[in-house]
Short mmCIF file of C-alpha atoms in Angstrom, two decimals:
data_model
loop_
_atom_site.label_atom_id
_atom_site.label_comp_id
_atom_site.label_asym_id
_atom_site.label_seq_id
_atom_site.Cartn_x
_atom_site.Cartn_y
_atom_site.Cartn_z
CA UNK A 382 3.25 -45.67 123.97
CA UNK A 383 2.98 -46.72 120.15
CA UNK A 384 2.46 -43.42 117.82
CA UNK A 385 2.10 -45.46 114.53
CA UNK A 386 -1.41 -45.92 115.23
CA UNK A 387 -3.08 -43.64 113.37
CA UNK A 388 -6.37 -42.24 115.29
CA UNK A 389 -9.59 -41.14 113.66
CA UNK A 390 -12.47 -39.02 114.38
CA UNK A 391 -15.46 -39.43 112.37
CA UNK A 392 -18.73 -37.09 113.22
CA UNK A 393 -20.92 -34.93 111.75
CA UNK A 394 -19.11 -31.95 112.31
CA UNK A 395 -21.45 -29.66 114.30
CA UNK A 396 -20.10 -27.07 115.92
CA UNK A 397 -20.88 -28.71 119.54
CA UNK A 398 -19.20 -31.77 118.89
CA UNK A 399 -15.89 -29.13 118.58
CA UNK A 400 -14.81 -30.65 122.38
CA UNK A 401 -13.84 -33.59 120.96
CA UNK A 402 -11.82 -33.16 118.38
CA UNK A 403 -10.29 -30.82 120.47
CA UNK A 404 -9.64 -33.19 123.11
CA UNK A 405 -8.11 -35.48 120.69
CA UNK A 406 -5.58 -32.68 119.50
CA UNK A 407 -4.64 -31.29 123.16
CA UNK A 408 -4.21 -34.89 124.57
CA UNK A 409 -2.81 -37.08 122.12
CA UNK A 410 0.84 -37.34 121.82
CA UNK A 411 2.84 -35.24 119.80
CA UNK A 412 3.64 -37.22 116.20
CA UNK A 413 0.34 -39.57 116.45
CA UNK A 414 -1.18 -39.59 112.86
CA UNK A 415 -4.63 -38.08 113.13
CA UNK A 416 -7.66 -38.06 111.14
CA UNK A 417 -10.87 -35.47 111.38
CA UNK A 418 -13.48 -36.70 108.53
CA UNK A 419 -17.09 -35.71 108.22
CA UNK A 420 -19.37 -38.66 107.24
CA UNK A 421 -20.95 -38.41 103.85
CA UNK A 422 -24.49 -38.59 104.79
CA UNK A 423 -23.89 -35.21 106.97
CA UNK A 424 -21.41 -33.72 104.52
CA UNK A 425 -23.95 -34.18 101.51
CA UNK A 426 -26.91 -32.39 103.88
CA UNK A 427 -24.59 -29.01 104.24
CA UNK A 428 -23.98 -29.31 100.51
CA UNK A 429 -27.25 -29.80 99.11
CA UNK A 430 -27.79 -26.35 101.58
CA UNK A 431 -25.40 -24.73 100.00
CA UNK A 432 -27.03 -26.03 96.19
CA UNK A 433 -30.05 -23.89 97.52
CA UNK A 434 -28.38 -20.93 98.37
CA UNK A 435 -26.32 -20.62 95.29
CA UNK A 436 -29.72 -21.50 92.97
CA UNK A 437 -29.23 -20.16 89.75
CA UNK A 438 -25.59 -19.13 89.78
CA UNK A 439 -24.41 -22.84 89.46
CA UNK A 440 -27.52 -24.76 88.17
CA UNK A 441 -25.67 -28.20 88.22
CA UNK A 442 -24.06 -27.97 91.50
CA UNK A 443 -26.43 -30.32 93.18
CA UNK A 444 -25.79 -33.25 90.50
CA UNK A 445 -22.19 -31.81 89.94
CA UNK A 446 -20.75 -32.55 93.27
CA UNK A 447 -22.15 -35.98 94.42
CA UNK A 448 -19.88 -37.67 92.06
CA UNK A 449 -16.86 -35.67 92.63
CA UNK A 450 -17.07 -36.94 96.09
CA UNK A 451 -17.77 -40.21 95.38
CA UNK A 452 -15.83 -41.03 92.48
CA UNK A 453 -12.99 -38.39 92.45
CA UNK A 454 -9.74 -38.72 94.91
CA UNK A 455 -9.44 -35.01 94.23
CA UNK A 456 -13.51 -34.14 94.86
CA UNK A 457 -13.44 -32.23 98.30
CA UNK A 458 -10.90 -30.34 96.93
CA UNK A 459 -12.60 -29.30 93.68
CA UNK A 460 -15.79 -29.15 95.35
CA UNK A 461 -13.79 -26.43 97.74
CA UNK A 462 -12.36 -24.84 94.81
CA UNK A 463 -15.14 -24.29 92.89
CA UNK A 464 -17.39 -22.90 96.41
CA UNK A 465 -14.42 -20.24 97.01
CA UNK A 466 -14.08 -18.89 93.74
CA UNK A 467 -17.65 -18.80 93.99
CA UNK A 468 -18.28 -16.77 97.14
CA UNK A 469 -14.39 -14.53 96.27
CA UNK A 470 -16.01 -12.93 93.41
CA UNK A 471 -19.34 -12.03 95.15
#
């Protein structure tokens, strides 16, 4: 069996779709490159939730973020960042 070929699982990452992905970890073979992304139409619908929860404390997160995650290699991660530290020093 070839394990070069990388395998990806794209949903919307809901909770009940968890079977899958953890199908895909239990079954495929050890040293197969895997991928678990979350499509950016879903992805942007939890974020703009999160926008409304965190009103006021970060007025430009809703126009702040789109970009990073569109134009930035490094946006999930500062996106991330910027929640934690956030929610940390509650």
């Amino acid at each position: 069996s070839r394990r070069d070929i990388p395998v990806a699982c794209i949903q919307d990452g809901a909770r009940d779709l968890e079977p899958l992905r953890r199908e895909l970890r239990e079954r495929l073979p050890e040293g197969v490159p895997r991928r678990e992304l979350v499509d950016f139409y879903h992805a942007i619908s939890y974020l703009d939730a999160v926008a409304t929860a965190c009103d006021g404390e970060h007025e430009d997160l809703a126009s702040w973020y789109r970009p990073q995650l569109l134009t930035n290699d490094q946006g999930g991660g500062r996106v991330i960042g910027l929640l934690q530290r956030s929610f940390t020093s509650r």
